[in-house]
Short mmCIF file of C-alpha atoms in Angstrom, two decimals:
data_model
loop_
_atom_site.label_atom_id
_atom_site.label_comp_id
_atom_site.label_asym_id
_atom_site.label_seq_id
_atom_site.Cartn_x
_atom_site.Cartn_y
_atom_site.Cartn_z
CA UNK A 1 26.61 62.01 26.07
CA UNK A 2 23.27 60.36 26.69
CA UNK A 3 23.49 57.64 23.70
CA UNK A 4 26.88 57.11 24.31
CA UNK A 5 26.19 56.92 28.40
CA UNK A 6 23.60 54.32 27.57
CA UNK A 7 25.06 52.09 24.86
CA UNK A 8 25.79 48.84 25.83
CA UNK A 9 29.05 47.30 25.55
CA UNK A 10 30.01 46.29 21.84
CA UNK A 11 27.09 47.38 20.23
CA UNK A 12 27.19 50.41 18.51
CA UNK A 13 24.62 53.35 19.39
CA UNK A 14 23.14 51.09 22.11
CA UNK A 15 21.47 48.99 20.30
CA UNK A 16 20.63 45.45 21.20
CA UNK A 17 20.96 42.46 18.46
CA UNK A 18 17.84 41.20 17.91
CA UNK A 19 17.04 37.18 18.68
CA UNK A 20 15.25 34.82 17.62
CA UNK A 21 13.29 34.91 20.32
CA UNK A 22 12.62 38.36 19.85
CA UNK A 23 10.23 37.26 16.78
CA UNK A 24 6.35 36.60 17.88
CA UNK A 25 5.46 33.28 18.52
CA UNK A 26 2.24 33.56 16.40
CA UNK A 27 4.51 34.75 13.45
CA UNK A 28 6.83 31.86 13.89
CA UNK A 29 4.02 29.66 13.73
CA UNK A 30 2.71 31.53 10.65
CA UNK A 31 6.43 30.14 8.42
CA UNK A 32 6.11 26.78 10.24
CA UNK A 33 2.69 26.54 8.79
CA UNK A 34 4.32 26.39 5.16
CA UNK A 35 6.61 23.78 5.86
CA UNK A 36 6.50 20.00 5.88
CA UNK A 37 6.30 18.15 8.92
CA UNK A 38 10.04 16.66 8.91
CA UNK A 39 10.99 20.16 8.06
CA UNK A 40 9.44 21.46 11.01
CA UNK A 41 10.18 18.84 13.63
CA UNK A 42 13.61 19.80 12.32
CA UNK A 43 13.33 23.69 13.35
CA UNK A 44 11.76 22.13 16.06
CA UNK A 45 14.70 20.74 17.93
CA UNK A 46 17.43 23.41 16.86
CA UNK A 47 15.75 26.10 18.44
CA UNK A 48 13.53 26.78 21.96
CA UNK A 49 11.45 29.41 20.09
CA UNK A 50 10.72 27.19 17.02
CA UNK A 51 10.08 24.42 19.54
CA UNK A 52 7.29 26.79 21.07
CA UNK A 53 5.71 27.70 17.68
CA UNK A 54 5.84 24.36 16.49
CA UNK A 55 2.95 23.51 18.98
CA UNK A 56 0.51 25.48 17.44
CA UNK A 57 -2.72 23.39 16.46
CA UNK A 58 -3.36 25.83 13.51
CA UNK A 59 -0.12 24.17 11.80
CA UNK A 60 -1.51 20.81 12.06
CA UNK A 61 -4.92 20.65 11.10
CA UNK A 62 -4.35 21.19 7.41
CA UNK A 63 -1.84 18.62 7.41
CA UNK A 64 -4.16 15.91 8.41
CA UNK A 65 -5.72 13.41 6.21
CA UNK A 66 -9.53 14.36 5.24
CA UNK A 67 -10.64 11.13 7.44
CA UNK A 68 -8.92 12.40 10.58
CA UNK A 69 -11.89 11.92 12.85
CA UNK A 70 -13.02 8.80 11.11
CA UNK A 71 -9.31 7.13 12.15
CA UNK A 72 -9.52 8.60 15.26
CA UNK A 73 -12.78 6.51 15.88
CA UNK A 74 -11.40 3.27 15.32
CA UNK A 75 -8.61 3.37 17.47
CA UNK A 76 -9.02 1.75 20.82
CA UNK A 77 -7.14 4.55 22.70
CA UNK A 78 -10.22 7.53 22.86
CA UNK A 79 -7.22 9.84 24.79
CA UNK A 80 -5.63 11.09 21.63
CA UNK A 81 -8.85 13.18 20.80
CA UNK A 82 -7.21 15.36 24.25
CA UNK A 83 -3.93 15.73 22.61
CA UNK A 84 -2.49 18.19 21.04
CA UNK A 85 -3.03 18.36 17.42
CA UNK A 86 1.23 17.66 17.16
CA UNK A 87 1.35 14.74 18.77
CA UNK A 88 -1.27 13.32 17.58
CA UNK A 89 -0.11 13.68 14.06
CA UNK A 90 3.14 12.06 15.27
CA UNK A 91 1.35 9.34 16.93
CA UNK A 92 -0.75 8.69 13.34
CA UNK A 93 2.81 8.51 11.96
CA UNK A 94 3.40 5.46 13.75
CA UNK A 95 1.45 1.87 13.59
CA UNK A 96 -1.94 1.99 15.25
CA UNK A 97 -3.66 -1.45 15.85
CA UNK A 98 -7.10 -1.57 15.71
CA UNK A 99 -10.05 -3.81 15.10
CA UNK A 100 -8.54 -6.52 17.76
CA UNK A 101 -5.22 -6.14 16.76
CA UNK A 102 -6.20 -7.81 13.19
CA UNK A 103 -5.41 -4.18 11.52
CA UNK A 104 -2.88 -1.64 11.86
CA UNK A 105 -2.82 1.87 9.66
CA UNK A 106 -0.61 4.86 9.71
CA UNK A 107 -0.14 8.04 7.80
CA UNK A 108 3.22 9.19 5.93
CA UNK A 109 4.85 11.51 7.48
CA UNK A 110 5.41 13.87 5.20
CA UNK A 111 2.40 13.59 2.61
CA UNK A 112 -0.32 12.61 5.71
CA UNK A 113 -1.05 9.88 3.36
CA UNK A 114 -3.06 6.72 4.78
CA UNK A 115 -1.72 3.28 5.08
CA UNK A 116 -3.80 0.14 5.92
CA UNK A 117 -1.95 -3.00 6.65
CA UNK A 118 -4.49 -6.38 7.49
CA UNK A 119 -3.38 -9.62 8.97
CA UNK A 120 -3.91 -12.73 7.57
CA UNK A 121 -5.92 -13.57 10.43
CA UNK A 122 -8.74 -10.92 9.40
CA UNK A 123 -9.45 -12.99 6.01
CA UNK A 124 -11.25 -16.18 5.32
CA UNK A 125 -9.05 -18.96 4.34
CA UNK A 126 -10.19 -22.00 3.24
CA UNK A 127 -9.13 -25.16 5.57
CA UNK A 128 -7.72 -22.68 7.96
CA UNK A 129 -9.54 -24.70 10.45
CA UNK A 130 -7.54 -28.15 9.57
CA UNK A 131 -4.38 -28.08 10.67
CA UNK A 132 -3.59 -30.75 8.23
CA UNK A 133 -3.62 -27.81 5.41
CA UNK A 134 -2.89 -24.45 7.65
CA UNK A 135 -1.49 -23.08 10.39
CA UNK A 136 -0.96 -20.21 11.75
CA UNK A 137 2.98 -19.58 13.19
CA UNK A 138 4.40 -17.01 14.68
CA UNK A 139 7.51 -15.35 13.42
CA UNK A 140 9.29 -11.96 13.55
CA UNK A 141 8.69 -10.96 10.74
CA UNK A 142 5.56 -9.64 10.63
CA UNK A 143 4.43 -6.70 11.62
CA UNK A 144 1.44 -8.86 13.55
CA UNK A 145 3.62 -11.39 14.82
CA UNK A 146 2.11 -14.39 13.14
CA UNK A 147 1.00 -15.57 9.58
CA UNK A 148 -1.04 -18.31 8.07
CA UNK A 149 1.28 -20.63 6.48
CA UNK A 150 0.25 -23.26 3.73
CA UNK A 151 1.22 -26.74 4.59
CA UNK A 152 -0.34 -28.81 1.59
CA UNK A 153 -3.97 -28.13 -0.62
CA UNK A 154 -5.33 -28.90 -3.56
CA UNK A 155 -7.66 -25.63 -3.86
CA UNK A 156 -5.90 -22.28 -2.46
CA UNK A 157 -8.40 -19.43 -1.74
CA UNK A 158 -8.00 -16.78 0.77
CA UNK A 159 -10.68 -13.31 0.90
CA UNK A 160 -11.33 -10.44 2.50
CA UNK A 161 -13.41 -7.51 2.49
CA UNK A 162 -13.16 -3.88 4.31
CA UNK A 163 -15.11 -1.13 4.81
CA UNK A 164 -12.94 2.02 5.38
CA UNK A 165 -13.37 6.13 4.51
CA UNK A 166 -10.63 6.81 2.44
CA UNK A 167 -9.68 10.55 1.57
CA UNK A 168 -10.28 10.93 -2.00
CA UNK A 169 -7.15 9.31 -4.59
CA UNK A 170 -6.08 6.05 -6.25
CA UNK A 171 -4.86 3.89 -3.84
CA UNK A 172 -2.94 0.21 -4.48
CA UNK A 173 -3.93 -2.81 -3.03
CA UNK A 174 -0.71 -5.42 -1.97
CA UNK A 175 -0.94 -9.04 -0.96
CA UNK A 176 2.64 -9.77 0.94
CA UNK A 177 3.67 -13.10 0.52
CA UNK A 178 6.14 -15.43 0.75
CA UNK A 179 7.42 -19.06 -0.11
CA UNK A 180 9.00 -21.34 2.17
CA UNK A 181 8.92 -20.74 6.01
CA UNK A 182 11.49 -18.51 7.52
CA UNK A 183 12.91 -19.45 10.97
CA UNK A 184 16.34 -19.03 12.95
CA UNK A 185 19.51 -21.31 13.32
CA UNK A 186 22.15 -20.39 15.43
CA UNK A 187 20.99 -16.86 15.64
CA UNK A 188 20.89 -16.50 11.32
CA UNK A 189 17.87 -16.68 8.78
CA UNK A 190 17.40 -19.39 7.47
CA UNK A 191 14.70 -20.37 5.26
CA UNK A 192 13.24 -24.59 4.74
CA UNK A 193 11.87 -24.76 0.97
CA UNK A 194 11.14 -28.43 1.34
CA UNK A 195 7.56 -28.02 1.47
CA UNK A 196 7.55 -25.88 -1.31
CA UNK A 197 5.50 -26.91 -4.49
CA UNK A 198 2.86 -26.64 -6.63
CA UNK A 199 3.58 -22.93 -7.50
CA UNK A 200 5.47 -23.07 -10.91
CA UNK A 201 2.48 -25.25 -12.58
CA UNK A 202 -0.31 -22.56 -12.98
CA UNK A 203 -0.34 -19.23 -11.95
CA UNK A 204 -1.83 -17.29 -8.83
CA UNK A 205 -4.86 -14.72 -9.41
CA UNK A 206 -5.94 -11.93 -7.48
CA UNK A 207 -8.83 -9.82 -7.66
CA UNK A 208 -10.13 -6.78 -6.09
CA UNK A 209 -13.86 -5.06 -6.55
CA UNK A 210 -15.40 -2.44 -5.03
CA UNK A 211 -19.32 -2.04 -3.92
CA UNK A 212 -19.41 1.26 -6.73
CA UNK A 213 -18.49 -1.48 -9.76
CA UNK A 214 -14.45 -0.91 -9.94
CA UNK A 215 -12.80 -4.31 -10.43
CA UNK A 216 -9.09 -5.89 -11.05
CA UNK A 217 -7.72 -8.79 -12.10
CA UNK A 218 -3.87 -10.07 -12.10
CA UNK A 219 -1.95 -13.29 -12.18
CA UNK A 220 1.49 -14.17 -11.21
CA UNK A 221 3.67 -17.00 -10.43
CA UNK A 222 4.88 -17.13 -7.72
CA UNK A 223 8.61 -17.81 -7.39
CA UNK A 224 9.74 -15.68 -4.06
CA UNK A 225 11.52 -18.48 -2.41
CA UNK A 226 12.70 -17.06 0.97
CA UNK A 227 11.71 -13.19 0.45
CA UNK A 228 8.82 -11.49 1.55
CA UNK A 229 7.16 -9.94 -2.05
CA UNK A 230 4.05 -7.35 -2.41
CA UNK A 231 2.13 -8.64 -5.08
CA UNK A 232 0.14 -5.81 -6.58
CA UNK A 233 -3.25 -6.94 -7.01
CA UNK A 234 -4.92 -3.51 -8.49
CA UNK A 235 -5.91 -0.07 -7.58
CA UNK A 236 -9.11 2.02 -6.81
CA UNK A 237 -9.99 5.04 -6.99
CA UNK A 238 -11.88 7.22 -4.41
CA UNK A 239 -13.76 10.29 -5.34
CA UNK A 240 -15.84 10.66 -2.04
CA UNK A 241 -13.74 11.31 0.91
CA UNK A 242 -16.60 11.11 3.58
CA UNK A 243 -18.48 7.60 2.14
CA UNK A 244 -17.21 4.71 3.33
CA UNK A 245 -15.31 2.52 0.62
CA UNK A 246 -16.10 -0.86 0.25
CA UNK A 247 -13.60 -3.72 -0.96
CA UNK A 248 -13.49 -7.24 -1.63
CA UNK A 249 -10.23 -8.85 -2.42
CA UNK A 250 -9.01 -12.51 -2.89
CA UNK A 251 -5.83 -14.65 -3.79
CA UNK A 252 -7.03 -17.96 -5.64
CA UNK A 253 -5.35 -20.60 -6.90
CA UNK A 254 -7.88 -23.65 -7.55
CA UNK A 255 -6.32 -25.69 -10.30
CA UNK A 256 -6.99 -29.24 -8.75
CA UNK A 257 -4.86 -31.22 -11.17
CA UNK A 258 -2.09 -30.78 -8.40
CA UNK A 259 -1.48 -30.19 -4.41
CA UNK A 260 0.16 -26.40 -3.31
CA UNK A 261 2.53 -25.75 -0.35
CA UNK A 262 5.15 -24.17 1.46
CA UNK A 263 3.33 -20.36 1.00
CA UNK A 264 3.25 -17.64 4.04
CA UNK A 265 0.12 -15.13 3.64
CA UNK A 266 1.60 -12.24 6.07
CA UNK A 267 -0.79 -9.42 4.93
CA UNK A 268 -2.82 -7.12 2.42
CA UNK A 269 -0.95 -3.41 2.49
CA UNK A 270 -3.65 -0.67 0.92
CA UNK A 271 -1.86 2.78 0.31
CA UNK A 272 -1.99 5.44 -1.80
CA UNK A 273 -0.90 4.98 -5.23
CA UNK A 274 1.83 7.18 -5.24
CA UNK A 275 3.49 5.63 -2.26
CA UNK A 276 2.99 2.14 -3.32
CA UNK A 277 5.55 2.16 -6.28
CA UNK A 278 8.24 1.46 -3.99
CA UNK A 279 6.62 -1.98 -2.94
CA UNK A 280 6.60 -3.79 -6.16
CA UNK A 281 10.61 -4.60 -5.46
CA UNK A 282 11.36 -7.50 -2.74
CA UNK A 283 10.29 -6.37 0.64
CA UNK A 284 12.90 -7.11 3.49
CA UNK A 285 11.70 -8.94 6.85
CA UNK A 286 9.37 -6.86 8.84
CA UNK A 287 11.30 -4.67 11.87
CA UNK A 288 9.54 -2.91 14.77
#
């Protein structure tokens, strides 16, 4: 009589079905721990207890990149070191500006891998200063809201340098150009090529070197009339996660047998090698 006095109403013997929620929170954490990030923001919003578990710093640490603290030092906004470690990692997911909003970088999401994007406005252009030869205009699409557009030269030559810690990998180096300048008529994209020239007579080299001796070289022609283009200028490896890389990179074109014009420098994208083989087809206009 006592088990059957006791047992609870459709379940045999009187025993309760075990939850979810019945499972430790620590052991939860434990199988999050294994997962990827999108998997586990997944879990995250099916279930309360997942939800809970998902919180757990332990689960995050090993997903961040090795130069965690070093991007954390750049950024402007000293808070997120008070965060928890999940939202900062979902706040590295997303653009960061830093560096007087000349430079933005953000990790993937799922590898933790580090992206570097650098405005125009962070490298030295020659005759920026005249407007006769350059301007800089704003537009939409960019992910800086403005890019240094090429009104008419006879010697093209635009550098930068950066000093960044990198975790160790080979990692691609992108200038993201364009020719002719995009703007907006009756609400559509339209594009003016007039002032487009110069291009299809020699073409464009880039070059990238690093302070340890690595060095690339590539040419192209340029011929992306009205679409935004990553030009791959090289890679680099790095095989010291905790020294500070440093890079030198240029786009020349100084063949003064004729005048250049119409081009948009937007940017120079650095990523990791592996998640750069996607750029090197036509990029679409930048969206926030």
């Amino acid at each position: 009589m006592g088990a059957n006095a006791s047992a609870m109403p459709g379940e045999p013997n009187g025993l309760m079905r075990p939850k979810l929620e019945d499972i430790p929170e620590s052991c939860m954490a434990l199988v999050l721990s294994y997962l990827d990030p999108p998997e586990i923001a997944k879990l995250a919003r099916i279930n309360r207890a997942f939800r809970a578990a998902a919180s757990a710093d332990f689960i995050w640490v090993p997903k961040f990149p090795s130069n965690y603290n070093f991007i954390l030092s750049k950024l402007p906004d000293q808070g997120l070191i008070t965060m928890d470690k999940k939202d900062i990692y979902a706040r590295l997911c997303r653009p960061n500006s830093f560096d007087g909003g000349t430079k933005e970088l953000w990790i993937d999401k799922t590898t933790g891998g580090t992206y570097l994007s650098i405005s125009s406005k962070a490298m030295a252009i020659t005759g920026i200063d005249d407007r006769r030869y350059w301007n800089h205009i704003r537009t939409y699409e960019s992910r800086f809201q403005t890019i240094a557009y090429l009104q008419q030269i006879w010697w093209v030559e635009v550098n930068g340098d950066l000093e960044f810690q990198f975790p160790a990998g080979t990692y691609s180096l992108f200038f993201r150009l364009q020719l002719g300048r995009v703007g907006k008529r009756l609400g559509r994209r339209v594009c003016n090529l007039d002032n487009v020239h110069g291009w299809d007579v020699k073409p464009v080299q880039f070059q990238l070197s690093t302070l340890d001796g690595q060095h690339a070289v590539s040419q192209c022609t340029l011929d992306n009339f009205g679409n935004w283009v990553h030009y791959h200028v090289g890679d680099f490896v790095v095989e010291d996660p905790n020294a500070l890389t440093k890079i030198k990179y240029s786009l020349t074109q100084i063949d003064c047998t004729h005048t250049k014009g119409g081009l948009c420098v937007d940017s120079v994208l650095i990523c990791p090698k592996s998640l750069g083989k996607e750029l090197f087809f036509v990029d679409e206009p930048y969206k926030k």
